[in-house]
Amino acid sequence: MSDSFKGPTTSRRQFLAGAASVGAGAIAAGSAKAAGDPLITEVQDWASGLGEGVDEVPYSLPIEFESDVIRRNVPWLTADPISSINFTPIHALDGTITPQGCAFERHHSGAIEMRKQDYRLMINGLVDTPLVFTYEDLVRFPRENHVYFCECAANTGMEWAGAQLNGAQFTHGMIHNMEYSGVSLRTILQEAGLDAAGDLKDKWVYVEGADASSNGRSIPMEKALDDCLVAFTANGEALRKEHGYPVRLVVPGWEGNMWIKWLRRIEVTDAPVESREETSKYTDTQEDGTSRKWTWEMDAKSVVTSPSPQSPIKHGSGPLVITGLAWSGRGAIERVDVSLDGGKNWHEARLAAPGEKMAVSRFYLDINWDGTDMLLQSRAIDDTDYVQPTKTQLRDVRGLNSIYHNNCIQTWWVKSSGEAENVEVS
Ligand SMILES: Nc1nc2c(c(=O)[nH]1)N[C@H]1C(S)=C(S)[C@@H](COP(=O)(O)O)O[C@H]1N2
Ligand SMILES: [Mo]
């Protein structure tokens, strides 16, 4: 018995010794005391009877002990939940794939319910043959699979003026990262034919949803023909209603607003439509009062998800796993640095896997925490060598009037108690 415990303990010691550059100190032994622990010495309920049979739950939800790992909204942010947003519990998740059931939702006129039989996708405008596809038509085109993040441009938007919302879920939770399968938008456009459009360089597609808001957006033809996906499934199963069942548009790396849910129409146009969602909304007002528009790409960004205000350190000093997420709308994450002292010194974090284009990366920094205060930050660098800016660097360029596209470095003040607070180190 004792032998089987030895292996992991030894390798953990060696591993921590190797990470000594990030602090050294006492190494915690396993915290459970074997002698006299009734969880070891007594026969427990779960071992004195039988468990549930198969089919007890034909499609399961997370076990009740995980019931706090849920989407949450901030009621004062919006007047009504119909046109509102909630946040992914990123502080409580690990890995990179967001389960659909807790992936943030953003609706302009509520999540609608549509049967596959009632689904129609029209393609019209400057195409050779205007077409209408049923769901059954769409699934007969060759399919692709890709993992991509979807981030609302408003993610972190409440933090422009100063630290405001106390939790990674609320400051950075307007993001999800899923594996989609579907048909490339290019395939659909080519089926209708683009000869009628002439030179494609200055052409656009206008995409809209079947919900009352329609959430119409203009996308340059170059992007439409590049990597956009007309998606049916996320993480292997049909899209959830709230994410656009039965069909949504996936626009890799670009702001979430363009990822049209309940996709009903694609119009090829010779100019952008300048819809509400790309003029009065989703533009960025600058210091001089003019606004940037067509700010589609989501710049490189990262956040420490744990420890964080909703995920305090409960085990005291010693080995500590610092972890978080990083992503870039311009490519793949190449490196993530973590600072324990508000950006004075940086340590290169370990990426759980090599970065993938326009998908979330998971990073870890394994330290030996000495129990003193930390100002925890993370800084993402993508494969275009773009470096995530500090708050000051971002404000120098963008001023204070923006809401959207805030990708600055986030700081958590981790106190000796292990509790953490959202603070500004600009
Ligand atoms: N048809 C339609 N598509 C839509 C929206 C909408 O309200 N209606 N909201 C957009 C916005 S602002 C975002 S951020 C993403 C959010 O996708 P999600 O709800 O799957 O997280 O969907 C986009 N697509
Ligand atoms: Mo959004």
JSON list of N, CA and C and ligand atoms in Angstrom, two decimals, residues 82 85-86 103-110 150-154 174-176 178 180 208-211 213-216 242-244 248 255-263 277 282, ligand 1:
[
{"chain": "A", "resi": 82, "resn": "ILE", "atom": "N", "xyz": [-34.40, 39.34, -21.72]},
{"chain": "A", "resi": 82, "resn": "ILE", "atom": "CA", "xyz": [-34.66, 38.99, -23.12]},
{"chain": "A", "resi": 82, "resn": "ILE", "atom": "C", "xyz": [-33.57, 39.54, -24.04]},
{"chain": "A", "resi": 85, "resn": "ILE", "atom": "N", "xyz": [-27.24, 39.29, -21.45]},
{"chain": "A", "resi": 85, "resn": "ILE", "atom": "CA", "xyz": [-26.07, 38.41, -21.56]},
{"chain": "A", "resi": 85, "resn": "ILE", "atom": "C", "xyz": [-25.85, 37.74, -20.21]},
{"chain": "A", "resi": 86, "resn": "ASN", "atom": "N", "xyz": [-25.31, 36.51, -20.26]},
{"chain": "A", "resi": 86, "resn": "ASN", "atom": "CA", "xyz": [-24.82, 35.93, -19.02]},
{"chain": "A", "resi": 86, "resn": "ASN", "atom": "C", "xyz": [-23.39, 35.45, -19.26]},
{"chain": "A", "resi": 103, "resn": "ALA", "atom": "N", "xyz": [-22.19, 27.51, -21.31]},
{"chain": "A", "resi": 103, "resn": "ALA", "atom": "CA", "xyz": [-21.54, 28.48, -22.20]},
{"chain": "A", "resi": 103, "resn": "ALA", "atom": "C", "xyz": [-22.41, 29.73, -22.27]},
{"chain": "A", "resi": 104, "resn": "PHE", "atom": "N", "xyz": [-21.80, 30.89, -22.13]},
{"chain": "A", "resi": 104, "resn": "PHE", "atom": "CA", "xyz": [-22.54, 32.16, -22.05]},
{"chain": "A", "resi": 104, "resn": "PHE", "atom": "C", "xyz": [-23.55, 32.30, -23.19]},
{"chain": "A", "resi": 105, "resn": "GLU", "atom": "N", "xyz": [-24.60, 33.05, -22.90]},
{"chain": "A", "resi": 105, "resn": "GLU", "atom": "CA", "xyz": [-25.65, 33.32, -23.90]},
{"chain": "A", "resi": 105, "resn": "GLU", "atom": "C", "xyz": [-25.77, 34.83, -24.07]},
{"chain": "A", "resi": 106, "resn": "ARG", "atom": "N", "xyz": [-25.98, 35.23, -25.30]},
{"chain": "A", "resi": 106, "resn": "ARG", "atom": "CA", "xyz": [-26.24, 36.64, -25.59]},
{"chain": "A", "resi": 106, "resn": "ARG", "atom": "C", "xyz": [-27.37, 36.68, -26.61]},
{"chain": "A", "resi": 107, "resn": "HIS", "atom": "N", "xyz": [-28.51, 37.21, -26.19]},
{"chain": "A", "resi": 107, "resn": "HIS", "atom": "CA", "xyz": [-29.66, 37.33, -27.10]},
{"chain": "A", "resi": 107, "resn": "HIS", "atom": "C", "xyz": [-30.09, 38.78, -27.17]},
{"chain": "A", "resi": 108, "resn": "HIS", "atom": "N", "xyz": [-30.57, 39.16, -28.37]},
{"chain": "A", "resi": 108, "resn": "HIS", "atom": "CA", "xyz": [-31.14, 40.50, -28.54]},
{"chain": "A", "resi": 108, "resn": "HIS", "atom": "C", "xyz": [-32.66, 40.48, -28.46]},
{"chain": "A", "resi": 109, "resn": "SER", "atom": "N", "xyz": [-33.26, 39.31, -28.67]},
{"chain": "A", "resi": 109, "resn": "SER", "atom": "CA", "xyz": [-34.72, 39.22, -28.55]},
{"chain": "A", "resi": 109, "resn": "SER", "atom": "C", "xyz": [-35.10, 37.83, -28.05]},
{"chain": "A", "resi": 110, "resn": "GLY", "atom": "N", "xyz": [-34.29, 37.28, -27.18]},
{"chain": "A", "resi": 110, "resn": "GLY", "atom": "CA", "xyz": [-34.59, 35.98, -26.57]},
{"chain": "A", "resi": 110, "resn": "GLY", "atom": "C", "xyz": [-34.15, 34.81, -27.44]},
{"chain": "A", "resi": 150, "resn": "CYS", "atom": "N", "xyz": [-15.60, 31.81, -29.21]},
{"chain": "A", "resi": 150, "resn": "CYS", "atom": "CA", "xyz": [-16.54, 32.87, -29.55]},
{"chain": "A", "resi": 150, "resn": "CYS", "atom": "C", "xyz": [-16.54, 33.84, -28.37]},
{"chain": "A", "resi": 151, "resn": "GLU", "atom": "N", "xyz": [-16.06, 35.06, -28.61]},
{"chain": "A", "resi": 151, "resn": "GLU", "atom": "CA", "xyz": [-16.01, 36.05, -27.54]},
{"chain": "A", "resi": 151, "resn": "GLU", "atom": "C", "xyz": [-16.86, 37.25, -27.93]},
{"chain": "A", "resi": 152, "resn": "CYS", "atom": "N", "xyz": [-17.78, 37.64, -27.06]},
{"chain": "A", "resi": 152, "resn": "CYS", "atom": "CA", "xyz": [-18.55, 38.86, -27.28]},
{"chain": "A", "resi": 152, "resn": "CYS", "atom": "C", "xyz": [-17.58, 40.03, -27.19]},
{"chain": "A", "resi": 153, "resn": "ALA", "atom": "N", "xyz": [-17.73, 40.99, -28.12]},
{"chain": "A", "resi": 153, "resn": "ALA", "atom": "CA", "xyz": [-16.85, 42.16, -28.11]},
{"chain": "A", "resi": 153, "resn": "ALA", "atom": "C", "xyz": [-16.96, 42.94, -26.81]},
{"chain": "A", "resi": 154, "resn": "ALA", "atom": "N", "xyz": [-18.07, 42.76, -26.09]},
{"chain": "A", "resi": 154, "resn": "ALA", "atom": "CA", "xyz": [-18.28, 43.48, -24.84]},
{"chain": "A", "resi": 154, "resn": "ALA", "atom": "C", "xyz": [-17.59, 42.81, -23.65]},
{"chain": "A", "resi": 174, "resn": "MET", "atom": "N", "xyz": [-17.64, 36.24, -21.05]},
{"chain": "A", "resi": 174, "resn": "MET", "atom": "CA", "xyz": [-18.41, 36.30, -22.31]},
{"chain": "A", "resi": 174, "resn": "MET", "atom": "C", "xyz": [-17.61, 35.58, -23.39]},
{"chain": "A", "resi": 175, "resn": "ILE", "atom": "N", "xyz": [-17.20, 34.36, -23.09]},
{"chain": "A", "resi": 175, "resn": "ILE", "atom": "CA", "xyz": [-16.43, 33.58, -24.06]},
{"chain": "A", "resi": 175, "resn": "ILE", "atom": "C", "xyz": [-16.79, 32.12, -23.92]},
{"chain": "A", "resi": 176, "resn": "HIS", "atom": "N", "xyz": [-16.84, 31.43, -25.03]},
{"chain": "A", "resi": 176, "resn": "HIS", "atom": "CA", "xyz": [-16.88, 29.96, -24.99]},
{"chain": "A", "resi": 176, "resn": "HIS", "atom": "C", "xyz": [-16.02, 29.43, -26.11]},
{"chain": "A", "resi": 178, "resn": "MET", "atom": "N", "xyz": [-15.67, 25.89, -28.42]},
{"chain": "A", "resi": 178, "resn": "MET", "atom": "CA", "xyz": [-16.32, 24.61, -28.70]},
{"chain": "A", "resi": 178, "resn": "MET", "atom": "C", "xyz": [-15.82, 24.01, -30.00]},
{"chain": "A", "resi": 180, "resn": "TYR", "atom": "N", "xyz": [-16.93, 22.64, -33.42]},
{"chain": "A", "resi": 180, "resn": "TYR", "atom": "CA", "xyz": [-18.09, 22.72, -34.30]},
{"chain": "A", "resi": 180, "resn": "TYR", "atom": "C", "xyz": [-17.95, 21.77, -35.47]},
{"chain": "A", "resi": 208, "resn": "GLU", "atom": "N", "xyz": [-28.16, 37.16, -41.49]},
{"chain": "A", "resi": 208, "resn": "GLU", "atom": "CA", "xyz": [-29.12, 37.50, -40.44]},
{"chain": "A", "resi": 208, "resn": "GLU", "atom": "C", "xyz": [-29.78, 36.24, -39.88]},
{"chain": "A", "resi": 209, "resn": "GLY", "atom": "N", "xyz": [-30.33, 36.39, -38.68]},
{"chain": "A", "resi": 209, "resn": "GLY", "atom": "CA", "xyz": [-30.95, 35.27, -37.97]},
{"chain": "A", "resi": 209, "resn": "GLY", "atom": "C", "xyz": [-32.46, 35.30, -38.09]},
{"chain": "A", "resi": 210, "resn": "ALA", "atom": "N", "xyz": [-33.11, 34.20, -37.64]},
{"chain": "A", "resi": 210, "resn": "ALA", "atom": "CA", "xyz": [-34.56, 34.08, -37.74]},
{"chain": "A", "resi": 210, "resn": "ALA", "atom": "C", "xyz": [-35.28, 34.67, -36.53]},
{"chain": "A", "resi": 211, "resn": "ASP", "atom": "N", "xyz": [-34.54, 35.10, -35.53]},
{"chain": "A", "resi": 211, "resn": "ASP", "atom": "CA", "xyz": [-35.18, 35.70, -34.35]},
{"chain": "A", "resi": 211, "resn": "ASP", "atom": "C", "xyz": [-35.66, 37.11, -34.68]},
{"chain": "A", "resi": 213, "resn": "SER", "atom": "N", "xyz": [-34.94, 39.96, -33.58]},
{"chain": "A", "resi": 213, "resn": "SER", "atom": "CA", "xyz": [-33.89, 41.00, -33.71]},
{"chain": "A", "resi": 213, "resn": "SER", "atom": "C", "xyz": [-33.16, 40.89, -35.04]},
{"chain": "A", "resi": 214, "resn": "SER", "atom": "N", "xyz": [-33.08, 39.70, -35.57]},
{"chain": "A", "resi": 214, "resn": "SER", "atom": "CA", "xyz": [-32.36, 39.30, -36.79]},
{"chain": "A", "resi": 214, "resn": "SER", "atom": "C", "xyz": [-30.85, 39.50, -36.66]},
{"chain": "A", "resi": 215, "resn": "ASN", "atom": "N", "xyz": [-30.41, 40.43, -35.84]},
{"chain": "A", "resi": 215, "resn": "ASN", "atom": "CA", "xyz": [-28.99, 40.62, -35.55]},
{"chain": "A", "resi": 215, "resn": "ASN", "atom": "C", "xyz": [-28.12, 40.64, -36.83]},
{"chain": "A", "resi": 216, "resn": "GLY", "atom": "N", "xyz": [-28.60, 41.35, -37.87]},
{"chain": "A", "resi": 216, "resn": "GLY", "atom": "CA", "xyz": [-27.90, 41.32, -39.16]},
{"chain": "A", "resi": 216, "resn": "GLY", "atom": "C", "xyz": [-26.51, 41.95, -39.11]},
{"chain": "A", "resi": 242, "resn": "GLU", "atom": "N", "xyz": [-30.19, 27.86, -27.15]},
{"chain": "A", "resi": 242, "resn": "GLU", "atom": "CA", "xyz": [-29.65, 29.19, -26.85]},
{"chain": "A", "resi": 242, "resn": "GLU", "atom": "C", "xyz": [-28.44, 29.55, -27.70]},
{"chain": "A", "resi": 243, "resn": "HIS", "atom": "N", "xyz": [-27.83, 28.54, -28.34]},
{"chain": "A", "resi": 243, "resn": "HIS", "atom": "CA", "xyz": [-26.67, 28.84, -29.19]},
{"chain": "A", "resi": 243, "resn": "HIS", "atom": "C", "xyz": [-27.01, 28.78, -30.68]},
{"chain": "A", "resi": 244, "resn": "GLY", "atom": "N", "xyz": [-28.33, 28.73, -30.98]},
{"chain": "A", "resi": 244, "resn": "GLY", "atom": "CA", "xyz": [-28.75, 28.91, -32.37]},
{"chain": "A", "resi": 244, "resn": "GLY", "atom": "C", "xyz": [-29.34, 27.69, -33.07]},
{"chain": "A", "resi": 248, "resn": "ARG", "atom": "N", "xyz": [-26.06, 27.73, -36.84]},
{"chain": "A", "resi": 248, "resn": "ARG", "atom": "CA", "xyz": [-25.49, 29.05, -36.55]},
{"chain": "A", "resi": 248, "resn": "ARG", "atom": "C", "xyz": [-24.27, 29.27, -37.43]},
{"chain": "A", "resi": 255, "resn": "GLU", "atom": "N", "xyz": [-15.55, 39.06, -33.66]},
{"chain": "A", "resi": 255, "resn": "GLU", "atom": "CA", "xyz": [-16.41, 39.31, -32.51]},
{"chain": "A", "resi": 255, "resn": "GLU", "atom": "C", "xyz": [-17.71, 38.49, -32.56]},
{"chain": "A", "resi": 256, "resn": "GLY", "atom": "N", "xyz": [-18.13, 38.05, -31.38]},
{"chain": "A", "resi": 256, "resn": "GLY", "atom": "CA", "xyz": [-19.27, 37.14, -31.23]},
{"chain": "A", "resi": 256, "resn": "GLY", "atom": "C", "xyz": [-20.53, 37.62, -31.92]},
{"chain": "A", "resi": 257, "resn": "ASN", "atom": "N", "xyz": [-20.71, 38.92, -32.00]},
{"chain": "A", "resi": 257, "resn": "ASN", "atom": "CA", "xyz": [-21.92, 39.47, -32.59]},
{"chain": "A", "resi": 257, "resn": "ASN", "atom": "C", "xyz": [-22.13, 39.01, -34.03]},
{"chain": "A", "resi": 258, "resn": "MET", "atom": "N", "xyz": [-21.03, 38.64, -34.71]},
{"chain": "A", "resi": 258, "resn": "MET", "atom": "CA", "xyz": [-21.14, 38.23, -36.12]},
{"chain": "A", "resi": 258, "resn": "MET", "atom": "C", "xyz": [-21.49, 36.75, -36.27]},
{"chain": "A", "resi": 259, "resn": "TRP", "atom": "N", "xyz": [-21.48, 36.02, -35.15]},
{"chain": "A", "resi": 259, "resn": "TRP", "atom": "CA", "xyz": [-21.76, 34.58, -35.16]},
{"chain": "A", "resi": 259, "resn": "TRP", "atom": "C", "xyz": [-23.29, 34.38, -35.15]},
{"chain": "A", "resi": 260, "resn": "ILE", "atom": "N", "xyz": [-23.93, 34.65, -36.27]},
{"chain": "A", "resi": 260, "resn": "ILE", "atom": "CA", "xyz": [-25.40, 34.69, -36.33]},
{"chain": "A", "resi": 260, "resn": "ILE", "atom": "C", "xyz": [-26.02, 33.34, -35.95]},
{"chain": "A", "resi": 261, "resn": "LYS", "atom": "N", "xyz": [-26.93, 33.41, -34.97]},
{"chain": "A", "resi": 261, "resn": "LYS", "atom": "CA", "xyz": [-27.65, 32.21, -34.52]},
{"chain": "A", "resi": 261, "resn": "LYS", "atom": "C", "xyz": [-28.95, 32.08, -35.31]},
{"chain": "A", "resi": 262, "resn": "TRP", "atom": "N", "xyz": [-29.49, 30.87, -35.38]},
{"chain": "A", "resi": 262, "resn": "TRP", "atom": "CA", "xyz": [-30.73, 30.60, -36.13]},
{"chain": "A", "resi": 262, "resn": "TRP", "atom": "C", "xyz": [-30.61, 31.22, -37.52]},
{"chain": "A", "resi": 263, "resn": "LEU", "atom": "N", "xyz": [-29.46, 30.99, -38.16]},
{"chain": "A", "resi": 263, "resn": "LEU", "atom": "CA", "xyz": [-29.09, 31.63, -39.44]},
{"chain": "A", "resi": 263, "resn": "LEU", "atom": "C", "xyz": [-30.18, 31.40, -40.50]},
{"chain": "A", "resi": 277, "resn": "GLU", "atom": "N", "xyz": [-26.27, 46.84, -35.67]},
{"chain": "A", "resi": 277, "resn": "GLU", "atom": "CA", "xyz": [-25.24, 46.11, -34.91]},
{"chain": "A", "resi": 277, "resn": "GLU", "atom": "C", "xyz": [-23.82, 46.45, -35.36]},
{"chain": "A", "resi": 282, "resn": "TYR", "atom": "N", "xyz": [-21.41, 47.97, -31.34]},
{"chain": "A", "resi": 282, "resn": "TYR", "atom": "CA", "xyz": [-20.20, 47.26, -31.81]},
{"chain": "A", "resi": 282, "resn": "TYR", "atom": "C", "xyz": [-19.26, 48.15, -32.63]},
{"chain": "B", "resi": 1, "resn": "LIG", "atom": "N1", "xyz": [-29.73, 35.70, -34.44]},
{"chain": "B", "resi": 1, "resn": "LIG", "atom": "C1", "xyz": [-28.94, 36.18, -33.47]},
{"chain": "B", "resi": 1, "resn": "LIG", "atom": "N2", "xyz": [-27.62, 35.91, -33.53]},
{"chain": "B", "resi": 1, "resn": "LIG", "atom": "C2", "xyz": [-26.79, 36.36, -32.56]},
{"chain": "B", "resi": 1, "resn": "LIG", "atom": "C3", "xyz": [-27.27, 37.16, -31.48]},
{"chain": "B", "resi": 1, "resn": "LIG", "atom": "C4", "xyz": [-28.68, 37.41, -31.44]},
{"chain": "B", "resi": 1, "resn": "LIG", "atom": "O1", "xyz": [-29.21, 38.06, -30.53]},
{"chain": "B", "resi": 1, "resn": "LIG", "atom": "N3", "xyz": [-29.48, 36.91, -32.45]},
{"chain": "B", "resi": 1, "resn": "LIG", "atom": "N4", "xyz": [-26.38, 37.66, -30.57]},
{"chain": "B", "resi": 1, "resn": "LIG", "atom": "C5", "xyz": [-24.98, 37.81, -31.01]},
{"chain": "B", "resi": 1, "resn": "LIG", "atom": "C6", "xyz": [-24.02, 38.16, -29.99]},
{"chain": "B", "resi": 1, "resn": "LIG", "atom": "S1", "xyz": [-23.91, 39.80, -29.54]},
{"chain": "B", "resi": 1, "resn": "LIG", "atom": "C7", "xyz": [-23.10, 37.25, -29.51]},
{"chain": "B", "resi": 1, "resn": "LIG", "atom": "S2", "xyz": [-21.87, 37.73, -28.45]},
{"chain": "B", "resi": 1, "resn": "LIG", "atom": "C8", "xyz": [-23.18, 35.81, -29.86]},
{"chain": "B", "resi": 1, "resn": "LIG", "atom": "C9", "xyz": [-23.34, 34.98, -28.61]},
{"chain": "B", "resi": 1, "resn": "LIG", "atom": "O2", "xyz": [-23.50, 33.63, -28.89]},
{"chain": "B", "resi": 1, "resn": "LIG", "atom": "P1", "xyz": [-24.01, 32.63, -27.76]},
{"chain": "B", "resi": 1, "resn": "LIG", "atom": "O3", "xyz": [-25.33, 33.11, -27.26]},
{"chain": "B", "resi": 1, "resn": "LIG", "atom": "O4", "xyz": [-24.02, 31.29, -28.37]},
{"chain": "B", "resi": 1, "resn": "LIG", "atom": "O5", "xyz": [-22.98, 32.70, -26.65]},
{"chain": "B", "resi": 1, "resn": "LIG", "atom": "O6", "xyz": [-24.26, 35.54, -30.73]},
{"chain": "B", "resi": 1, "resn": "LIG", "atom": "C10", "xyz": [-24.50, 36.53, -31.71]},
{"chain": "B", "resi": 1, "resn": "LIG", "atom": "N5", "xyz": [-25.49, 36.06, -32.65]}
]
